[in-house]
mmCIF file of C-alpha atoms and ligand atoms in Angstrom:
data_model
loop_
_atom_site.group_PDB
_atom_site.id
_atom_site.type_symbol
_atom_site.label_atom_id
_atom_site.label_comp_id
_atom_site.label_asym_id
_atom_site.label_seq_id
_atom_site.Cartn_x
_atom_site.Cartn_y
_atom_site.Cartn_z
ATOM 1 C CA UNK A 903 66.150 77.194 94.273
ATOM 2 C CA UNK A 904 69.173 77.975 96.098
ATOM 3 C CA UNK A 905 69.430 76.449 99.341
ATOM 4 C CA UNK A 906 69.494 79.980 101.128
ATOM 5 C CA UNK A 907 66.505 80.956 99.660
ATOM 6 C CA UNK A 908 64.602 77.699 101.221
ATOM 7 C CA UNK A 909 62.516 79.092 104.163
ATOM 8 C CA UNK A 910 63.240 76.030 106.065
ATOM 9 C CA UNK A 911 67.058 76.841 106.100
ATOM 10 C CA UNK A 912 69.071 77.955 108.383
ATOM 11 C CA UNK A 913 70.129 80.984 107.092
ATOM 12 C CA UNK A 914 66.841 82.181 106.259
ATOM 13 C CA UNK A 915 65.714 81.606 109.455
ATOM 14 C CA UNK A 916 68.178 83.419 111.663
ATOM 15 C CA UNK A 917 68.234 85.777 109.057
ATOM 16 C CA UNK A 918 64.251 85.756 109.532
ATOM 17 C CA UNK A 919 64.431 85.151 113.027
ATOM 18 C CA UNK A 920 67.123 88.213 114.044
ATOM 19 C CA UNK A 921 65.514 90.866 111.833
ATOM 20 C CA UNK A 922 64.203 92.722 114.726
ATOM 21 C CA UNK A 923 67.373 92.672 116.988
ATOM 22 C CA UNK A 924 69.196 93.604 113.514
ATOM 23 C CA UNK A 925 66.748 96.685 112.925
ATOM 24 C CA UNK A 926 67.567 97.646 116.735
ATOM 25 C CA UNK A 927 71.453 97.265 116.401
ATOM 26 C CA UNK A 928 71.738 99.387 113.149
ATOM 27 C CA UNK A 929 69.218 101.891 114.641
ATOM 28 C CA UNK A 930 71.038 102.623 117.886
ATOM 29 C CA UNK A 931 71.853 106.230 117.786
ATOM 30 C CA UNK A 932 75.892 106.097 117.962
ATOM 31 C CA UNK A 933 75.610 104.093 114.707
ATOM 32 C CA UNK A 934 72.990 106.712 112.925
ATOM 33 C CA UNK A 935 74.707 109.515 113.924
ATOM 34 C CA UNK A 936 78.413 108.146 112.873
ATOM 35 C CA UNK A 937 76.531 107.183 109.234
ATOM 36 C CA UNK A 938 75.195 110.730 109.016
ATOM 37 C CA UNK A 939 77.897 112.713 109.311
ATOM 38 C CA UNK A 940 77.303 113.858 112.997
ATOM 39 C CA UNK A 941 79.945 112.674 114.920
ATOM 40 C CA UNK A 942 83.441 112.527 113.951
ATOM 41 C CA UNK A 943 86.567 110.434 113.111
ATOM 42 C CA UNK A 944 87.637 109.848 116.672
ATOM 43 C CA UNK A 945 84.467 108.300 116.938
ATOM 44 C CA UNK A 946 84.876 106.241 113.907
ATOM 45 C CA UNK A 947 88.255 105.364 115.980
ATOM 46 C CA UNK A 948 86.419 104.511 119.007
ATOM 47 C CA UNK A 949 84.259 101.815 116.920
ATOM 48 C CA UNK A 950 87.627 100.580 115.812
ATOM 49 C CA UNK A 951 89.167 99.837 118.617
ATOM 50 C CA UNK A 952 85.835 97.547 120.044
ATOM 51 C CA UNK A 953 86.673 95.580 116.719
ATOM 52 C CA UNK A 954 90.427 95.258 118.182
ATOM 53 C CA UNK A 955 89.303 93.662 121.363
ATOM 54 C CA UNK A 956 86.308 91.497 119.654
ATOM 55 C CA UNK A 957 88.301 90.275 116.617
ATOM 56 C CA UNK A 958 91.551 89.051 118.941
ATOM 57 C CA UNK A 959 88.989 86.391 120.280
ATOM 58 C CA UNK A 960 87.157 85.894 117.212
ATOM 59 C CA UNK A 961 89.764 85.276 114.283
ATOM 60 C CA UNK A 962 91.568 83.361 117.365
ATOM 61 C CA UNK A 963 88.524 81.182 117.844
ATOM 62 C CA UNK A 964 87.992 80.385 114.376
ATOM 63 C CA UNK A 965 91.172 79.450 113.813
ATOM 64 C CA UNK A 966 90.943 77.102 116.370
ATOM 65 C CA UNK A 967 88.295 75.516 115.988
ATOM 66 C CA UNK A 968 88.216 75.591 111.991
ATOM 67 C CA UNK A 969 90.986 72.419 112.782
ATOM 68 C CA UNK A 970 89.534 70.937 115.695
ATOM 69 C CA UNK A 971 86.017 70.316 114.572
ATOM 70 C CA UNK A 972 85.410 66.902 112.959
ATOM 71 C CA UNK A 973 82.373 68.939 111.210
ATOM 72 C CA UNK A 974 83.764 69.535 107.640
ATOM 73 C CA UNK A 975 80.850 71.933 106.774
ATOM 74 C CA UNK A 976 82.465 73.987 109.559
ATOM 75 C CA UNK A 977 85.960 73.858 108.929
ATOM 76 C CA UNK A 978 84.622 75.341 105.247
ATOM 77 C CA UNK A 979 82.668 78.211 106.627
ATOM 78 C CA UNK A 980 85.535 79.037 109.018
ATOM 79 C CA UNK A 981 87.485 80.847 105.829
ATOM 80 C CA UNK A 982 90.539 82.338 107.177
ATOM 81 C CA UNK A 983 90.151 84.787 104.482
ATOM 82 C CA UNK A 984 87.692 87.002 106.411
ATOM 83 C CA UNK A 985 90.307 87.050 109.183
ATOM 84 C CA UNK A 986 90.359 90.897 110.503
ATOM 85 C CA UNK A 987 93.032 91.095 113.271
ATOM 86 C CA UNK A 988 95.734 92.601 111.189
ATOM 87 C CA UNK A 989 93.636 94.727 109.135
ATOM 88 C CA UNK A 990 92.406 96.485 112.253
ATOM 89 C CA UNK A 991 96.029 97.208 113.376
ATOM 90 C CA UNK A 992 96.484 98.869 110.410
ATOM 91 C CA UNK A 993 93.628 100.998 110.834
ATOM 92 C CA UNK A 994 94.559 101.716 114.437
ATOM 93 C CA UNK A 995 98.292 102.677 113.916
ATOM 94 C CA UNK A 996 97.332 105.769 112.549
ATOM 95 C CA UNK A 997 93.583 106.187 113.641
ATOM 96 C CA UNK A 998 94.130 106.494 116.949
ATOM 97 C CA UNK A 999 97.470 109.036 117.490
ATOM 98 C CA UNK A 1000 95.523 110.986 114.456
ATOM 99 C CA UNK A 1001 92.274 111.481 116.836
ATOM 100 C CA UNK A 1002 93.815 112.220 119.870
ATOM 101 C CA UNK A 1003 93.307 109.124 121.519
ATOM 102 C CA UNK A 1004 95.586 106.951 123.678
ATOM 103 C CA UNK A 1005 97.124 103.921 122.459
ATOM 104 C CA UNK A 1006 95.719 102.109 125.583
ATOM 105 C CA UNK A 1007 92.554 101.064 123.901
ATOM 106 C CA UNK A 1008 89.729 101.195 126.300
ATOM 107 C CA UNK A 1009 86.947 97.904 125.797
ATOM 108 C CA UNK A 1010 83.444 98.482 126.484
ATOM 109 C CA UNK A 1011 81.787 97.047 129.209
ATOM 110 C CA UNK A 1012 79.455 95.023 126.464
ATOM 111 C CA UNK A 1013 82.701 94.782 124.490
ATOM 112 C CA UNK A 1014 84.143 92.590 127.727
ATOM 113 C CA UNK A 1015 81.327 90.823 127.777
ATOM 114 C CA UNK A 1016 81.037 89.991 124.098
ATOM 115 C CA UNK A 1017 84.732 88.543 124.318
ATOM 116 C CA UNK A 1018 84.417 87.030 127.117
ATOM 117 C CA UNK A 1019 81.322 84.662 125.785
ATOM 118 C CA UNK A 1020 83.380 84.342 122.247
ATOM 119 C CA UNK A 1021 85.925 82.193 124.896
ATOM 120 C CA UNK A 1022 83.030 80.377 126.414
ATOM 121 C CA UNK A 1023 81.210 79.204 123.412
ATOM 122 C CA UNK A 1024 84.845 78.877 121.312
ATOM 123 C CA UNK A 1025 84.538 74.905 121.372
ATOM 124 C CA UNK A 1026 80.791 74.721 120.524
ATOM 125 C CA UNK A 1027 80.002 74.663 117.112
ATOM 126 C CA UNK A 1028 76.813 75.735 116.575
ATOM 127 C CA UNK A 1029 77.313 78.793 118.995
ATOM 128 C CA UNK A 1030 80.651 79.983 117.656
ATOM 129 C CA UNK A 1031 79.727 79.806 114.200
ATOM 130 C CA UNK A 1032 76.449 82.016 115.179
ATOM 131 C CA UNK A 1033 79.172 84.773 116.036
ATOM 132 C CA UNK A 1034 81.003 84.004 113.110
ATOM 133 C CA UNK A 1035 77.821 84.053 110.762
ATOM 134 C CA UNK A 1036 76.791 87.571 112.763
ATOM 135 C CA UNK A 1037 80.426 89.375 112.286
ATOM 136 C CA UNK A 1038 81.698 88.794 109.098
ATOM 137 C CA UNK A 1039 78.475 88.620 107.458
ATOM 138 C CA UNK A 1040 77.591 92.211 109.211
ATOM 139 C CA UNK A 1041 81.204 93.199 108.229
ATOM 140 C CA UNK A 1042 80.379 92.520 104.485
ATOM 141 C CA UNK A 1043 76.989 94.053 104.005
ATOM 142 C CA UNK A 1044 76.208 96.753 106.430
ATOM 143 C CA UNK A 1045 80.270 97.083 107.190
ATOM 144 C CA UNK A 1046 80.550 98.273 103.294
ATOM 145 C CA UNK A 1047 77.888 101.334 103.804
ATOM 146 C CA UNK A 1048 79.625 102.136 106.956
ATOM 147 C CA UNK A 1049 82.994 102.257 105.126
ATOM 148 C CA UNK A 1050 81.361 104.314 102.011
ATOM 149 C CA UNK A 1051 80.259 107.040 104.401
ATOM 150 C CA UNK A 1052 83.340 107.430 106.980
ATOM 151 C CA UNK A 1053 85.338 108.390 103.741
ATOM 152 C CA UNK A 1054 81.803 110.505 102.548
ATOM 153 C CA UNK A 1055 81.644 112.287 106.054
ATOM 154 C CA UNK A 1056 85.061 112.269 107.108
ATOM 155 C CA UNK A 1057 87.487 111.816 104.517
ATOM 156 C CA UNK A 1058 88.375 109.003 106.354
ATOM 157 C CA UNK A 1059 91.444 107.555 104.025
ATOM 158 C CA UNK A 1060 91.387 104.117 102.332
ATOM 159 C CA UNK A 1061 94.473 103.052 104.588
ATOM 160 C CA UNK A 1062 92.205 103.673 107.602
ATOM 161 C CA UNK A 1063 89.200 101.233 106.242
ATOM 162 C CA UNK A 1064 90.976 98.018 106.132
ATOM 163 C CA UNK A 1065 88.733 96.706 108.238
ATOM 164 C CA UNK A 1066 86.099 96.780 105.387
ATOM 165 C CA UNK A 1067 88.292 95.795 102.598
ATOM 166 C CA UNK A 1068 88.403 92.140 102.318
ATOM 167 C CA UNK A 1069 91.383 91.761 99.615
ATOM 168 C CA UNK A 1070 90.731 88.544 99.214
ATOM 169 C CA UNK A 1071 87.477 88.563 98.550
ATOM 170 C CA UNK A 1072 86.353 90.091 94.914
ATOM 171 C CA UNK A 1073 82.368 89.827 94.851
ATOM 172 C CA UNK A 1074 81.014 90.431 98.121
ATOM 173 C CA UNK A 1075 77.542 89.757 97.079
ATOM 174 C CA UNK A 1076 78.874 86.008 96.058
ATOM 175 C CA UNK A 1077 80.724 85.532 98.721
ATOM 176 C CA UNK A 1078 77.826 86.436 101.285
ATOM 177 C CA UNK A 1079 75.706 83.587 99.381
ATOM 178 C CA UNK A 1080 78.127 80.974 98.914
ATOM 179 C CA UNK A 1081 78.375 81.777 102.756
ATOM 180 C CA UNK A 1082 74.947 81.017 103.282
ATOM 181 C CA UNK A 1083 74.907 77.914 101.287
ATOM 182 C CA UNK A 1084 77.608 76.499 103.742
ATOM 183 C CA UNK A 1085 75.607 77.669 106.776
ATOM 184 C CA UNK A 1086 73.328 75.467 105.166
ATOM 185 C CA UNK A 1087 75.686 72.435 104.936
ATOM 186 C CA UNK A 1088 77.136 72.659 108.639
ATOM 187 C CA UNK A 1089 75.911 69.548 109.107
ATOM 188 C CA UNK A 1090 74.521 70.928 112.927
ATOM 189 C CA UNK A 1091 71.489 68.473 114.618
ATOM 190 C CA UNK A 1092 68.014 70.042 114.804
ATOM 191 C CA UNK A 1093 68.643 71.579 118.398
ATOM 192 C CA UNK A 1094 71.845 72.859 117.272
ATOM 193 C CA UNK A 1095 70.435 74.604 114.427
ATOM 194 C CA UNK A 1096 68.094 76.526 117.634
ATOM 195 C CA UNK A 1097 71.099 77.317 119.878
ATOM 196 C CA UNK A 1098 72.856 79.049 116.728
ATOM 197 C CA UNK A 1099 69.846 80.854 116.099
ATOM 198 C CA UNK A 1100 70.064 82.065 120.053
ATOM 199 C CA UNK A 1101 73.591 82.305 119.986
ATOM 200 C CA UNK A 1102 73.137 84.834 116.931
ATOM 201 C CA UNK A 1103 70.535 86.710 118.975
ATOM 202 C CA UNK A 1104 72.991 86.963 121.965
ATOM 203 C CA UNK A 1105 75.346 88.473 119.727
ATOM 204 C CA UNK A 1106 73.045 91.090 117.950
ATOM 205 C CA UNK A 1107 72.572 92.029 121.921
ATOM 206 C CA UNK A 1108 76.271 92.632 122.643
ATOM 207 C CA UNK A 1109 76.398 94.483 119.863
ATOM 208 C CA UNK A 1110 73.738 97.044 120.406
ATOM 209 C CA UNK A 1111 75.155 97.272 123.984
ATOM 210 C CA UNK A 1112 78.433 98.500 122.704
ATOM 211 C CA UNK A 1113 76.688 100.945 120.375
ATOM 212 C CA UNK A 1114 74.934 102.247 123.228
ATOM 213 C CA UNK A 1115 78.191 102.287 126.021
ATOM 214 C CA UNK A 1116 80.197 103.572 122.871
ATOM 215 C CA UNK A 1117 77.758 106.667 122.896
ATOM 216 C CA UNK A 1118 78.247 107.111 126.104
ATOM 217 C CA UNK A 1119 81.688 107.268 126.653
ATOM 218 C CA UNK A 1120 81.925 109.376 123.053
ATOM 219 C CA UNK A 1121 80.192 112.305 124.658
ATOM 220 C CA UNK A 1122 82.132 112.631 127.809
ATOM 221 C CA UNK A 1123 84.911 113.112 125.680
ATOM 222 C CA UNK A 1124 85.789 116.844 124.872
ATOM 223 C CA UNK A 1125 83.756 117.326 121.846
ATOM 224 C CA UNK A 1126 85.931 116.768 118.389
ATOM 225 C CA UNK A 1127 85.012 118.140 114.844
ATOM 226 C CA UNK A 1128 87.095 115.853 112.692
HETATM 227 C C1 LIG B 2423 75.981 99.385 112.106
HETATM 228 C C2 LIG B 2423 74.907 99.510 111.361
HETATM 229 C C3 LIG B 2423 74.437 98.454 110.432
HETATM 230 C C4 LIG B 2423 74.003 98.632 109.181
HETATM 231 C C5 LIG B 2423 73.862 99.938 108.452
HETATM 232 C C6 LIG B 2423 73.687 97.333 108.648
HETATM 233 C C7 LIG B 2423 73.188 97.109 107.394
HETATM 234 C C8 LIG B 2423 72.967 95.896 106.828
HETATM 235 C C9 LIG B 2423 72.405 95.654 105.518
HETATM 236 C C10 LIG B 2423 71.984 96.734 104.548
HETATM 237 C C11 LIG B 2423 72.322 94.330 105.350
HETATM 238 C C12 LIG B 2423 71.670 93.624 104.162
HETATM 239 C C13 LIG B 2423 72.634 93.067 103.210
HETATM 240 C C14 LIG B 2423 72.037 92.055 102.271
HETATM 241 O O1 LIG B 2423 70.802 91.822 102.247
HETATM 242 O O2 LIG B 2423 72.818 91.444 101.574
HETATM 243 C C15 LIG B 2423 72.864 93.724 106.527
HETATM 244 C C16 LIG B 2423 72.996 92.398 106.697
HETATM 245 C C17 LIG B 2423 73.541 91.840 107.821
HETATM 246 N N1 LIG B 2423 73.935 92.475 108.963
HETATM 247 FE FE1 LIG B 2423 73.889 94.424 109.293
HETATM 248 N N2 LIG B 2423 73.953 96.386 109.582
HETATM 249 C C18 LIG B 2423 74.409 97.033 110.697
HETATM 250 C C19 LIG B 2423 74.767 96.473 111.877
HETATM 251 C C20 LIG B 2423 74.905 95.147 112.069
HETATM 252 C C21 LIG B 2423 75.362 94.538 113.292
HETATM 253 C C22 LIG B 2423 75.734 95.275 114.573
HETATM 254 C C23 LIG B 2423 75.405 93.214 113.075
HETATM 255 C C24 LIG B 2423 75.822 92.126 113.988
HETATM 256 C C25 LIG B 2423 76.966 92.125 114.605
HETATM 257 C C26 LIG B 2423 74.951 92.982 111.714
HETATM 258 C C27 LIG B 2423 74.849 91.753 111.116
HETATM 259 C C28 LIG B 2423 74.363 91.544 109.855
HETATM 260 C C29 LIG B 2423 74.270 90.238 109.241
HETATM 261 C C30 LIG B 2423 74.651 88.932 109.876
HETATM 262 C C31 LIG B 2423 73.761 90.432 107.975
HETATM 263 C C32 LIG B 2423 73.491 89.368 106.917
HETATM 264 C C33 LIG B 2423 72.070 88.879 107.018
HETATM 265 C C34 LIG B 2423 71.879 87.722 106.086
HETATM 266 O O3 LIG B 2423 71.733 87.954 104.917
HETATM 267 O O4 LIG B 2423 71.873 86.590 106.569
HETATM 268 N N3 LIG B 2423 74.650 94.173 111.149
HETATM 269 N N4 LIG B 2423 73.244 94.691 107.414
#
């Protein structure tokens, strides 16, 4: 049996463990009105430019700490490959003058928040991987969907969905569970293993937040039909 699929692992147990703060995440209604077609590009943009402020501290971190660790197993899992910064410039360049909006991207509250606790937990580990496991995990299952309809609902052009193309990486599917295997090899200690798992549910949190603030500030904007 694959390691992932042990119950005892780590993956399946923040997988297990986070399925209810996942479920409330994807179900926040920003996100299930973006995926059905009932909101528009700009808000598409809006989602974008979170990623901006939340992938700065994240690709940063990783970077980081993918050569300061003396944990090989998380050196491995910190795969530079999934980095998104650039990606999401691309996006924005055109994104955001198309839609109307400034190119002072404005952060969430939760958005802040989320970046700011990226920086407090970037030396730890088992915490910063959590957000790592959370992001580009999310960004390669769920991330895909969201890309498939934004180009369904809004024509939204391949150039504008870099930040759900991961050239580098062919098979998704693979990569997701060779990912999981090396969650499973982090070599973190028993308690670690529990702060990662509440690390990850801190994250799903932020995230929901920003979903939430992002609906928000979305309809105090003059209403937009792209
Ligand atoms: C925005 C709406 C979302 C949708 C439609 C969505 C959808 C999905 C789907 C269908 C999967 C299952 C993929 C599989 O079994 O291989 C998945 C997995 C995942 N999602 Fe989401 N998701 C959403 C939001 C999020 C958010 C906000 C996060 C956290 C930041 C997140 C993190 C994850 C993670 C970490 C996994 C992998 C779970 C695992 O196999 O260990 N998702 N998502």
């Amino acid at each position: 049996m694959p390691r992932s699929e042990d119950s005892h692992s780590l993956a399946s147990r923040v997988r297990q463990l986070t399925a209810e703060d996942h479920r409330s995440a994807e179900t926040a209604s920003f996100i299930t009105g973006l995926m059905g077609g009932e909101r528009s590009v700009r808000d598409y943009a809006l989602l974008v430019s979170q990623y901006h402020f939340i992938y700065e501290a994240l690709d940063a971190a990783a970077e980081t700490l993918r050569t300061e660790t003396i944990l090989p197993g998380v050196t491995a899992l910190l795969d530079p490959k999934l980095d998104r910064r650039s990606a999401i410039q691309r996006d924005l360049a055109t994104l955001l003058p198309e839609t109307g909006l400034s190119c002072a991207l404005v952060p969430m509250k939760a958005t802040v928040e989320y970046v700011e606790r990226i920086h407090q937990v970037a030396n730890d580990p088992a915490r910063l991987t959590a957000h790592h496991y959370l992001r580009y995990l999310g960004d390669l299952s769920g991330g895909l969907a969201i890309a498939r309809l934004m180009q369904r609902h809004y024509q939204v052009p391949d150039h504008q969905l870099n930040m759900y193309t991961f050239e580098s990486i062919e098979k998704p599917k693979l990569y997701k569970d060779a990912y999981r295997d090396q969650l499973n090899r982090l070599g973190l200690t028993v308690e670690q293993e529990e702060t990662f798992i509440e690390e990850a549910g801190f994250g799903f949190g932020y995230n929901k937040r920003i979903f939430e603030e992002l609906g928000d500030y979305a309809d105090s904007l003059t209403p937009m039909t792209v």
